[in-house]
XYZ file of C-alpha atoms in Angstrom:
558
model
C -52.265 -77.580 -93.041
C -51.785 -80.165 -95.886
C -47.770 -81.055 -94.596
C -49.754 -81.595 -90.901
C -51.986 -83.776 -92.299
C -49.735 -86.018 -94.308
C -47.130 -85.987 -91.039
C -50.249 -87.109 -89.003
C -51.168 -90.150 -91.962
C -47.446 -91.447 -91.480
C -46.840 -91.129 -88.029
C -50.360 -93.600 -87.342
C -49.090 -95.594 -90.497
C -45.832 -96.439 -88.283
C -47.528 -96.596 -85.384
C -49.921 -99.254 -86.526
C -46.616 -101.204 -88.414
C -44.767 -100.971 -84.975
C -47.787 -102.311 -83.205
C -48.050 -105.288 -85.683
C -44.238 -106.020 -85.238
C -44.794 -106.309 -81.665
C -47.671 -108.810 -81.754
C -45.598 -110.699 -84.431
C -42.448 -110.672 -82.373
C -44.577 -111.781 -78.421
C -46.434 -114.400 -80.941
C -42.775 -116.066 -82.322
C -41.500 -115.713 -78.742
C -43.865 -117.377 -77.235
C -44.639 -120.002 -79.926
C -40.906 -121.090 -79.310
C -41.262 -121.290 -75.208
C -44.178 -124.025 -75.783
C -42.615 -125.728 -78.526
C -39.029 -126.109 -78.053
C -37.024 -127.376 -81.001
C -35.215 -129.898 -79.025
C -31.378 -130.395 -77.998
C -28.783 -132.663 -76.419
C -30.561 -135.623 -74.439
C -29.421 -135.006 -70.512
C -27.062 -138.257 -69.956
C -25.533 -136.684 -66.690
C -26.335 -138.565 -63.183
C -26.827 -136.128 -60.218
C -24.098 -134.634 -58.547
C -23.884 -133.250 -55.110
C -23.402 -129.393 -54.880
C -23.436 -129.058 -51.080
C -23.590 -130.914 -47.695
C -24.075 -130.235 -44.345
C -21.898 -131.267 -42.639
C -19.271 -131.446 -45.222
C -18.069 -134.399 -46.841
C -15.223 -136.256 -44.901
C -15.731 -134.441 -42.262
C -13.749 -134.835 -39.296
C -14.738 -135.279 -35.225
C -18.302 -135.245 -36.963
C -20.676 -134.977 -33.758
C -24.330 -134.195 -36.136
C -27.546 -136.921 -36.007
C -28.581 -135.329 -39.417
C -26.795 -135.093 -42.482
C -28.570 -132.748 -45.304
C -27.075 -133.454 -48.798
C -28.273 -131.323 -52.059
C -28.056 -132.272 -55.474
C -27.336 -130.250 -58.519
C -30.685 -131.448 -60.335
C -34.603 -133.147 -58.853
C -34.210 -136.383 -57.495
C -35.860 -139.653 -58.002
C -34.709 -141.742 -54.840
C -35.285 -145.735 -55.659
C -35.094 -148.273 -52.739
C -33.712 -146.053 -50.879
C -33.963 -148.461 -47.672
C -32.827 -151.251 -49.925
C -29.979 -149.241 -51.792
C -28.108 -147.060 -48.921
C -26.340 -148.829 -46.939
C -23.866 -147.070 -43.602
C -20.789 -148.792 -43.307
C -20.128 -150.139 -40.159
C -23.446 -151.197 -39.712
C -25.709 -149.053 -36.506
C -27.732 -151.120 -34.811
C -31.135 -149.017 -35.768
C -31.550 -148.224 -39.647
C -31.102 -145.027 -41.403
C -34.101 -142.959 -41.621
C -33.831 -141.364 -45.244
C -36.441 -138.729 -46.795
C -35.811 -136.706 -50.177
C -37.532 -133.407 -51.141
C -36.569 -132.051 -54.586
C -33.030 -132.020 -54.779
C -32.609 -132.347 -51.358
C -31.814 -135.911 -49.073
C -32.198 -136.378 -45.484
C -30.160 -138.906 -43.761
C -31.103 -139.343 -39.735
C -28.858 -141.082 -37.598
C -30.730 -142.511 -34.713
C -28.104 -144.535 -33.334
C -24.690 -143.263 -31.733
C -21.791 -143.624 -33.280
C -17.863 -145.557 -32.518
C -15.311 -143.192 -31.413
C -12.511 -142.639 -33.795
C -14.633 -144.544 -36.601
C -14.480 -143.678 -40.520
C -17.979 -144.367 -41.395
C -19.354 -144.556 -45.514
C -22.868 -143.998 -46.971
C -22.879 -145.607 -49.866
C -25.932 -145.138 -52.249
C -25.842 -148.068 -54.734
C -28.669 -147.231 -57.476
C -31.101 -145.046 -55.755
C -29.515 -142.307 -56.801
C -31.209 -141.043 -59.944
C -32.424 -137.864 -61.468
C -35.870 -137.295 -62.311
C -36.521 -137.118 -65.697
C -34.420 -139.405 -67.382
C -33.356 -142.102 -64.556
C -29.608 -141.125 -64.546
C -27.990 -143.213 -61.774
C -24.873 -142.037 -59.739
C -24.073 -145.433 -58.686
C -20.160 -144.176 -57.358
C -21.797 -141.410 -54.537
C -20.976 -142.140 -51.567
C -20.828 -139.810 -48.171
C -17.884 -140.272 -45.515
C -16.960 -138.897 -42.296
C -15.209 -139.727 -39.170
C -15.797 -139.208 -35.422
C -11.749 -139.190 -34.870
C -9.005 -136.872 -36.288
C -8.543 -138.678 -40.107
C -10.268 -140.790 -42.656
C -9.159 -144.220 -43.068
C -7.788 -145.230 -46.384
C -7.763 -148.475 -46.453
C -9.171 -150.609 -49.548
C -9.935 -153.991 -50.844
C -12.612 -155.545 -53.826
C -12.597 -159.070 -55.277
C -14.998 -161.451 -57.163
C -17.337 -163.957 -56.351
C -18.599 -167.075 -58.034
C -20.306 -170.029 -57.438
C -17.901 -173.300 -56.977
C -18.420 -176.341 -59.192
C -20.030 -174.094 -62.336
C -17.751 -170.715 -62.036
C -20.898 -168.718 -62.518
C -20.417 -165.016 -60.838
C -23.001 -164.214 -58.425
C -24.967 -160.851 -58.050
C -26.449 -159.587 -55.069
C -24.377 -161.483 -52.298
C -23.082 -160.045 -49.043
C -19.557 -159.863 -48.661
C -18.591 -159.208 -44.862
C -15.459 -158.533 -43.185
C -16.221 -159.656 -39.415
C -12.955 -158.588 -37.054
C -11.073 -161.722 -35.821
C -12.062 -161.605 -32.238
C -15.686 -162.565 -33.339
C -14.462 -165.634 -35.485
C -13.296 -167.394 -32.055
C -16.622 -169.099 -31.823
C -16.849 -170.367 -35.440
C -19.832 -172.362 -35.047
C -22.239 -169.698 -34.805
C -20.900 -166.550 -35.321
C -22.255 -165.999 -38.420
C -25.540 -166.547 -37.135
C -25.382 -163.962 -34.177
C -22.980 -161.234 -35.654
C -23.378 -158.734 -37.857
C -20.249 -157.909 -40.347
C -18.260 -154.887 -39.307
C -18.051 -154.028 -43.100
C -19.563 -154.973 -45.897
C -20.422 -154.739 -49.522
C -22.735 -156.158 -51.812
C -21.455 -158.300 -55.512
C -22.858 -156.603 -58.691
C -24.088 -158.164 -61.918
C -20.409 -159.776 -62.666
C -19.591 -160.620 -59.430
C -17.460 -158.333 -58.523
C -17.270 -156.204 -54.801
C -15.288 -153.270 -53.179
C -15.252 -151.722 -49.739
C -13.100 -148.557 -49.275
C -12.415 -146.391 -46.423
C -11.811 -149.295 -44.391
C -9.581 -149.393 -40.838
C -6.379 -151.231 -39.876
C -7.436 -154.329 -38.298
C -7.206 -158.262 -38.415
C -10.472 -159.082 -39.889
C -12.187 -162.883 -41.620
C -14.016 -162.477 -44.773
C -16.946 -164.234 -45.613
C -19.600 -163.995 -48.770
C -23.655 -165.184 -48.402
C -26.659 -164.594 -49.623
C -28.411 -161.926 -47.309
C -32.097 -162.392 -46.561
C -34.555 -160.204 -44.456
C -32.576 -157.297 -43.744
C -30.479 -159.202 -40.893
C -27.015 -159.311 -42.221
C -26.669 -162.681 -40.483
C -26.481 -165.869 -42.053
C -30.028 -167.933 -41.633
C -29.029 -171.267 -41.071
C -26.138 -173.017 -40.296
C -25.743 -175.212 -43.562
C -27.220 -172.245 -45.910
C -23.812 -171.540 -48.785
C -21.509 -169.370 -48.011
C -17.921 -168.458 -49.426
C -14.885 -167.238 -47.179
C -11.061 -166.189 -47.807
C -9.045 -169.187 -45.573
C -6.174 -166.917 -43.976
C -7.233 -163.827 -41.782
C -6.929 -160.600 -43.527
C -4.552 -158.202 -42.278
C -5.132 -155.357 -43.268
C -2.282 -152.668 -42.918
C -2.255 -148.692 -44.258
C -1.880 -147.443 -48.367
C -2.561 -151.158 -49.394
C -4.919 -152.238 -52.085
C -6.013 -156.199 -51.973
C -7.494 -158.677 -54.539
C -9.596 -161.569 -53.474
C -11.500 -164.487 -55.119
C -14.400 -166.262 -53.126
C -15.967 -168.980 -54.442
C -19.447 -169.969 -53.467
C -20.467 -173.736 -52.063
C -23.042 -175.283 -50.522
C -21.987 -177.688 -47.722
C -22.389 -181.274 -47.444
C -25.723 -181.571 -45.711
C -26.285 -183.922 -42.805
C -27.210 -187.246 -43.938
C -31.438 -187.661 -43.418
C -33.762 -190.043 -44.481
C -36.408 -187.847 -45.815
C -39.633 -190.422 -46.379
C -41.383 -193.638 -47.790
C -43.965 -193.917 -50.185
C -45.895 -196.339 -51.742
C -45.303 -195.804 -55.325
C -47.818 -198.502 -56.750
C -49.376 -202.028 -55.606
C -45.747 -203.724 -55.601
C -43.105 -200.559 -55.200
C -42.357 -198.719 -52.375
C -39.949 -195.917 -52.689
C -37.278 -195.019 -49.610
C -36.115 -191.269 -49.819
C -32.713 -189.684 -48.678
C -31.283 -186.174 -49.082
C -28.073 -187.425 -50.840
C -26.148 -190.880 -51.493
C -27.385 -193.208 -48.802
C -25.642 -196.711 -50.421
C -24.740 -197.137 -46.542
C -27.745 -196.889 -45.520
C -29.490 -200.543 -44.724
C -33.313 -201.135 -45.126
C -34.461 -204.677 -44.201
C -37.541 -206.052 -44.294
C -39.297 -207.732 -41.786
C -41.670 -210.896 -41.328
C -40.917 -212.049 -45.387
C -38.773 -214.323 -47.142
C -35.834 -212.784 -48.500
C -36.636 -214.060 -51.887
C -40.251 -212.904 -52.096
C -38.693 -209.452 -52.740
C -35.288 -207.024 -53.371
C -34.122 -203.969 -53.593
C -32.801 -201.480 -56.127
C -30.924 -198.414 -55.824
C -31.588 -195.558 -58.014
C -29.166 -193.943 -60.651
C -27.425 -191.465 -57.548
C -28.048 -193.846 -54.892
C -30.629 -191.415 -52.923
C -33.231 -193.811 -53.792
C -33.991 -197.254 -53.101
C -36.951 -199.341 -54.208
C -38.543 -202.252 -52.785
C -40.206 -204.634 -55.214
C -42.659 -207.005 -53.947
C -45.310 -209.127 -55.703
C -47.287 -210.474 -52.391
C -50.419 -209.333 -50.695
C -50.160 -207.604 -47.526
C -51.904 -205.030 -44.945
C -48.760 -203.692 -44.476
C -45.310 -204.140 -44.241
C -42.216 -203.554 -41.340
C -38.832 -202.440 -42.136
C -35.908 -202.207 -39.580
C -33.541 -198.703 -40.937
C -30.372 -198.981 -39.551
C -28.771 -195.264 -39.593
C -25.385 -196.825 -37.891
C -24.531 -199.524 -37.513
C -22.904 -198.769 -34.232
C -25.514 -196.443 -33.139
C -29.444 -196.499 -34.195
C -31.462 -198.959 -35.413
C -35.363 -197.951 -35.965
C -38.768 -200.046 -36.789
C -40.849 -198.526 -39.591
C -44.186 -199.557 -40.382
C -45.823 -198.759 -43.829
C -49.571 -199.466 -43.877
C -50.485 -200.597 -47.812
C -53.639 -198.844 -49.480
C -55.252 -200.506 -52.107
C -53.800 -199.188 -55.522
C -54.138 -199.694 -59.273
C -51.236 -202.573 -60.463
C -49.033 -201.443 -62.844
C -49.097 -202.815 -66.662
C -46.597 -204.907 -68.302
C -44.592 -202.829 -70.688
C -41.616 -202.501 -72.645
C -39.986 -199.342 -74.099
C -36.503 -198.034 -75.050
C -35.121 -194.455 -75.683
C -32.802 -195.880 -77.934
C -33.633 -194.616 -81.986
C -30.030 -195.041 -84.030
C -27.800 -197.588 -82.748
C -23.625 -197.909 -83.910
C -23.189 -201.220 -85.418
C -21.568 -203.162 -82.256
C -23.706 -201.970 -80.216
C -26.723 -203.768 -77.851
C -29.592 -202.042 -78.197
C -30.977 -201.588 -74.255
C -34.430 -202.272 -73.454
C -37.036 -201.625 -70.268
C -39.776 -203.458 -68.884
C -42.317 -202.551 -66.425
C -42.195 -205.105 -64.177
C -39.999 -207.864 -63.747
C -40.238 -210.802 -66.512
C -40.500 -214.653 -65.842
C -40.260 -215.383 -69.489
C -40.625 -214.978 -72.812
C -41.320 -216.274 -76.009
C -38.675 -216.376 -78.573
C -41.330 -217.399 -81.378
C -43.337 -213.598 -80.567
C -40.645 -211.532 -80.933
C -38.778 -210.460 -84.260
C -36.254 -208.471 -85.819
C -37.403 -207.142 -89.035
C -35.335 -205.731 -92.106
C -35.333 -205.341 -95.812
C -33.928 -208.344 -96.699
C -35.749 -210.898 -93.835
C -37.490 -211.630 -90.440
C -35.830 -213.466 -87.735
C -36.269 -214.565 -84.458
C -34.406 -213.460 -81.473
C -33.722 -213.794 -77.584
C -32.831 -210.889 -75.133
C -30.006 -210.837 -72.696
C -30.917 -209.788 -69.015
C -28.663 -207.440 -67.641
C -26.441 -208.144 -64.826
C -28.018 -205.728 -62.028
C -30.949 -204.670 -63.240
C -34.134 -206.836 -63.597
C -35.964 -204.646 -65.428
C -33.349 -203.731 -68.109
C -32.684 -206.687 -71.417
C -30.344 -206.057 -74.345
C -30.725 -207.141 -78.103
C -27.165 -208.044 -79.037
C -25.250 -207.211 -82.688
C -24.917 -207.952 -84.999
C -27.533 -205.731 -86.634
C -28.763 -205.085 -90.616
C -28.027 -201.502 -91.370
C -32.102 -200.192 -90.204
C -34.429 -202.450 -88.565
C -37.606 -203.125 -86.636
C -38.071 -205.034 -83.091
C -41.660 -206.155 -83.262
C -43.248 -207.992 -79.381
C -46.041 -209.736 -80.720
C -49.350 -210.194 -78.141
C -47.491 -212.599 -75.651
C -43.880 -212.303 -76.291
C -42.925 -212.294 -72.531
C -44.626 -212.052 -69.481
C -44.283 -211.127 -65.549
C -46.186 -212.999 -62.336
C -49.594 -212.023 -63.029
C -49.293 -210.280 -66.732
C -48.474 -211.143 -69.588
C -47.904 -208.356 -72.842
C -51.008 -207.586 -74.287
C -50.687 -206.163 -77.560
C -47.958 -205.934 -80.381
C -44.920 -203.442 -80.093
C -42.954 -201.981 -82.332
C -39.494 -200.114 -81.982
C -37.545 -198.558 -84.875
C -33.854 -198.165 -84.783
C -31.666 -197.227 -87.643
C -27.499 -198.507 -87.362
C -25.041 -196.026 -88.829
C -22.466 -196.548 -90.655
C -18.505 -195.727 -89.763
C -18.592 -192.614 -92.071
C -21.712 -191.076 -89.829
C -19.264 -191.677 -86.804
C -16.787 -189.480 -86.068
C -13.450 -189.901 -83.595
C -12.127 -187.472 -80.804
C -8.702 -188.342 -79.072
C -8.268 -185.761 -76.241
C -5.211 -185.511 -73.755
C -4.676 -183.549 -71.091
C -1.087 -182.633 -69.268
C -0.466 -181.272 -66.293
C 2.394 -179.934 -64.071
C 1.887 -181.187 -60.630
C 1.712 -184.834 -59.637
C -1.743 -183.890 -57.429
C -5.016 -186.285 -58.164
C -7.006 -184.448 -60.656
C -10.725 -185.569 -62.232
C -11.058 -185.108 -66.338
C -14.726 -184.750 -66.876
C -16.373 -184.693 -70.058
C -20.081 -183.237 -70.288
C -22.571 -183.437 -72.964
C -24.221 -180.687 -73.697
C -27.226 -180.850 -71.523
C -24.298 -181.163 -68.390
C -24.951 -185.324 -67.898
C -21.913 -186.686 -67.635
C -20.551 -188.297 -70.374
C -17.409 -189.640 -69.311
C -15.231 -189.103 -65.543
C -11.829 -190.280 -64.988
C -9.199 -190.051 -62.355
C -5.805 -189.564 -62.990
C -2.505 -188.419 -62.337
C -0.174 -186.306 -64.509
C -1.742 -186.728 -67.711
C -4.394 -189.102 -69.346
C -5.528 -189.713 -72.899
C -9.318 -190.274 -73.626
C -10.058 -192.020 -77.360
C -13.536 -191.580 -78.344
C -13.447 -193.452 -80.927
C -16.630 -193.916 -83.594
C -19.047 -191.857 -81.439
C -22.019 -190.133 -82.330
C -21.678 -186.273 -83.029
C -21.775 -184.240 -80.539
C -21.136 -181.168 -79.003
C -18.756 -181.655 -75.813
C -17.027 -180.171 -72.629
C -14.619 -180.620 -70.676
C -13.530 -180.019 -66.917
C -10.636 -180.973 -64.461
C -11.338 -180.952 -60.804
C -8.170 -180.865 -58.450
C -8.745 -183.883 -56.004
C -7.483 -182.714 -53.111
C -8.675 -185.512 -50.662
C -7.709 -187.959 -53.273
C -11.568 -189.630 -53.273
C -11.853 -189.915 -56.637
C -14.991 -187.513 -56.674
C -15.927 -184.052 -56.043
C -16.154 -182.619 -53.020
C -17.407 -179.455 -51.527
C -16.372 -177.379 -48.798
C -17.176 -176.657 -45.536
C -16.475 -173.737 -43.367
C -16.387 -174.877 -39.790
C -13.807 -177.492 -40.785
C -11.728 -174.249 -42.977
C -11.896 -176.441 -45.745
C -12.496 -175.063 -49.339
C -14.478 -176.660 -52.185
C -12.205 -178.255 -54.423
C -11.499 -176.309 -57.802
C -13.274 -177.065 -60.909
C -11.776 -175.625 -64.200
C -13.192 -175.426 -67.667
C -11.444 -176.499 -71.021
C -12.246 -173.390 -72.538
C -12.998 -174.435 -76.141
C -15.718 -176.679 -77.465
C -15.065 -180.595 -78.299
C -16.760 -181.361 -80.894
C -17.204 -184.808 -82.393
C -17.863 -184.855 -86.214
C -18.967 -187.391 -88.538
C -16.209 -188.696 -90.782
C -13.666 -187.232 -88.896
C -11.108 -187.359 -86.658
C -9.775 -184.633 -84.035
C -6.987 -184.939 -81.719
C -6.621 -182.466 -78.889
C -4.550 -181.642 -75.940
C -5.175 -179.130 -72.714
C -2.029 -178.524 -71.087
C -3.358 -177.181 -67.053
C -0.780 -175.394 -64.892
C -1.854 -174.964 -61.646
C -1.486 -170.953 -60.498
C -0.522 -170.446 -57.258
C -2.351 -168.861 -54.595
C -2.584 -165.190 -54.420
C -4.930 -162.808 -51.570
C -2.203 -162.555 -49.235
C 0.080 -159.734 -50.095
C -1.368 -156.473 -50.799
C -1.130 -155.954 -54.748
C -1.503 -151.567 -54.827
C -0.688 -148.771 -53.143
C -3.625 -146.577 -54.152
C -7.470 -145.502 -53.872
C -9.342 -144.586 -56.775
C -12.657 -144.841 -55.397
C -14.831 -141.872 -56.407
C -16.222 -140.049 -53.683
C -18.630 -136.942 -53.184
C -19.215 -136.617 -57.104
């Protein structure tokens, strides 16, 4: 009875030891489901594990296409981002479940036509925002998959600057025959859109004779918007022919717009301001009904500008615009309102001067006189009078001629000149400090090149204003010589119409924008020193028109 009894005390001791081992062992297990102790971040972008129908399928005859991914989806943009190439007349409707995407065609399909879904960046997984940014489905309606292939760049002419987000179309040769407008009525038979560095690609493409040409696509139309909006195209027709691979480089312009005389304004009680969308120097504006004397005209800076002074009183005032002088002349009547007069002032931007130079000053309005015994130059050592030189074309613009003491002051005293009807009402004083040779620094720069062709050096500050332009041939040497530091660049356009300035292209008249190429180091003028440089260009012939590969690497189906 006593063995029984200690067999029946151990077998409930183990029992309750087991029990306890249990609970221990379901509260670890599931202590590590909730709280997992972490591993490998997932980096992978969805993949597709099957399709119906298949990828590159053949004589495909479906309206749906059903695609499933190896992991949950998060579909972005998706009728932004998935684009069919050709292009159906109605868009793709897309939906996405899970893993799952839906693509319905609701348009029929070209016989014998390789067709591509591409699905740029909407295709990302769920948790982590993946992107599978190579995807793309193909099939064909005929018995094989074309093979064809092409990418290229795109940047913007005059700055280089590669341009994101810009159709690039391939339109088939027949539909270039009306070249006017066929960008504005046609939609591209292929096409691709540039990424963040400018670069494009279209694969799967057919055998055909097709133009190429690069915009900026707005509103879901794949059609240009206007006629003048920038475009870029490749000049020769593509002809595209089996196992090739082909390199192009677009550049961007925007065309020459048609000359227009945009609008007149009075500015203030004696300016009124003419407006015109680019250089209008041949433009004439005459007055009507006034003494020529009584009044002028000045152009701005970029001659889209002119002013007209005047100093009388008037309701208001006729102009005759001549637009040709073969062709239009028009009346134009501005009525005056009653505004505030300007006041007599004088100013200059000018604060450190090198010691030849004049030291440029700006008035207000235009002067009648002055009074030498009002206006002084002040230094350490003394105080002198002095008289201002008028410059040559521009009435409101006088110069203070060298020489100068090493730091001065102008002072215009209460009455130191004076227009029509003003006169200067209190003092002025300007500041300028003269450097010396050793806070002046010297850059001789030359530039060589191997063809005889008319070529444009500019040099840029820089903010980009033009520092210096010249026009040459073969080679030319610019001496800087005791300028103010600076930080400097350089460009050389290739002058192909031989004007002397740059000029853009235009499409309808096959004519590209002239090339603009950087100096691709820094000019930079130091003080108390001396740099010599020299940029030898060689012109690179033109490539795009044979094919360069005989391959395909473009992933597809992954």
């Amino acid at each position: 009875m006593r063995n029984n009894s200690n067999i029946r005390t151990l077998t409930s001791l183990l029992l309750i030891i087991a029990v306890f081992a249990f609970f221990e062992i379901s509260i670890s297990s599931c202590a590590s489901k909730s709280s997992p102790s972490g591993g490998a971040k997932d980096t992978l972008a969805p993949r597709l594990d099957t399709a119906f129908p298949p990828n590159q399928t053949l004589f495909f005859k479906s309206d749906k296409i059903i695609l499933e991914f190896d992991e949950y989806l998060n579909l972005k943009s998706p009728q932004q981002n998935i684009n069919i190439n050709p292009l159906l007349k109605e868009d793709l409707e897309i939906i996405s479940r899970g893993k799952k995407v839906e693509i319905l065609l609701k348009d029929s399909l070209r016989a014998n036509t390789t067709y591509i879904i591409s699905f740029g960046k909407s295709l990302a997984d769920l948790n982590e925002g993946n992107e599978n940014t190579k995807f793309k489905y193909v099939f064909s309606t005929g018995s094989y998959i074309d093979s064809l292939h092409l990418s290229g760049t795109l940047r913007k002419a005059y700055t280089n600057e590669p341009l994101a987000n810009y159709l690039v179309g391939l339109y088939d040769v027949k539909k270039g025959a009306d070249r006017d407008s066929f960008l504005l009525k046609e939609r591209p038979d292929y096409y691709t859109f540039t990424d963040e560095t400018g670069s494009f690609g279209m694969s799967y493409l057919g055998e055909g004779d097709y133009l190429m040409v690069a915009f900026e696509e707005k509103g879901g139309t794949f059609k240009l918007i206007r006629r003048d909006a920038p475009l870029a195209f490749h000049s020769d027709t593509i002809r595209l022919r089996p196992d090739s691979l082909y390199l192009y480089d677009l550049v961007l312009f925007e065309p020459e717009p048609d000359f227009r005389f945009l609008n007149a304004k009075q500015k203030n009680s004696g300016k009124i301001q003419f407006a015109f969308n680019k250089d209008a120097s041949d433009f004439k504006v005459e007055p009507l009904g006034r003494a020529a004397d009584s009044s002028f005209f000045l152009w701005s800076k970029d001659k889209d500008t002119l002013n007209y002074y005047f100093s009388f009183s008037a309701d208001s005032l006729q102009f005759k615009l001549n637009y040709d002088s073969l062709i239009v002349d028009s009346i134009f009547t501005m009525r005056l309102r009653e505004m505030k007069a300007p006041e007599l002032t004088i100013n200059t931007a000018i604060k450190q001067l090198r010691p030849g130079d004049s030291l440029p000053l700006r008035t207000s309005l235009v002067l009648q006189g002055w009074n030498k015994d009002s206006i002084f130059k002040i230094s350490e050592k003394d105080t002198v009078n002095v008289s201002l030189v008028p410059d040559s074309t521009d009435p409101f613009v006088w110069y203070l001629p060298p020489p100068h003491p090493r730091s001065f002051t102008m002072r215009f005293k209460p009455g130191a000149f004076y227009s029509e009807k003003l006169s200067l009402e209190d003092s002025v004083d300007f500041k300028v400090d003269v450097l010396k040779g050793e806070d002046l620094g010297t850059l001789t720069f030359k530039v060589v090149a191997d063809s005889a062709k008319a070529m444009i050096l500019q040099i840029l500050e820089e903010s980009d204003r033009i520092f210096l332009e010249r026009a040459f041939r073969d080679s030319t040497t610019v001496v800087l010589k005791n300028t103010f530091p600076r930080k400097l660049k350089a460009y050389l356009i290739i002058d192909e119409d031989e004007n002397g300035a740059y000029t853009t292209g235009d499409f309808y008249k096959r004519r590209q924008a002239e090339k603009r190429v950087v100096y691709k180091e820094e000019l930079e003028i130091r003080a108390n020193w001396e740099l010599e440089l020299e940029w030898r260009y060689r012109i690179k012939q033109a490539i795009n028109k044979e094919p360069l590969l005989k391959s395909d690497s473009t992933a597809v189906g992954q």
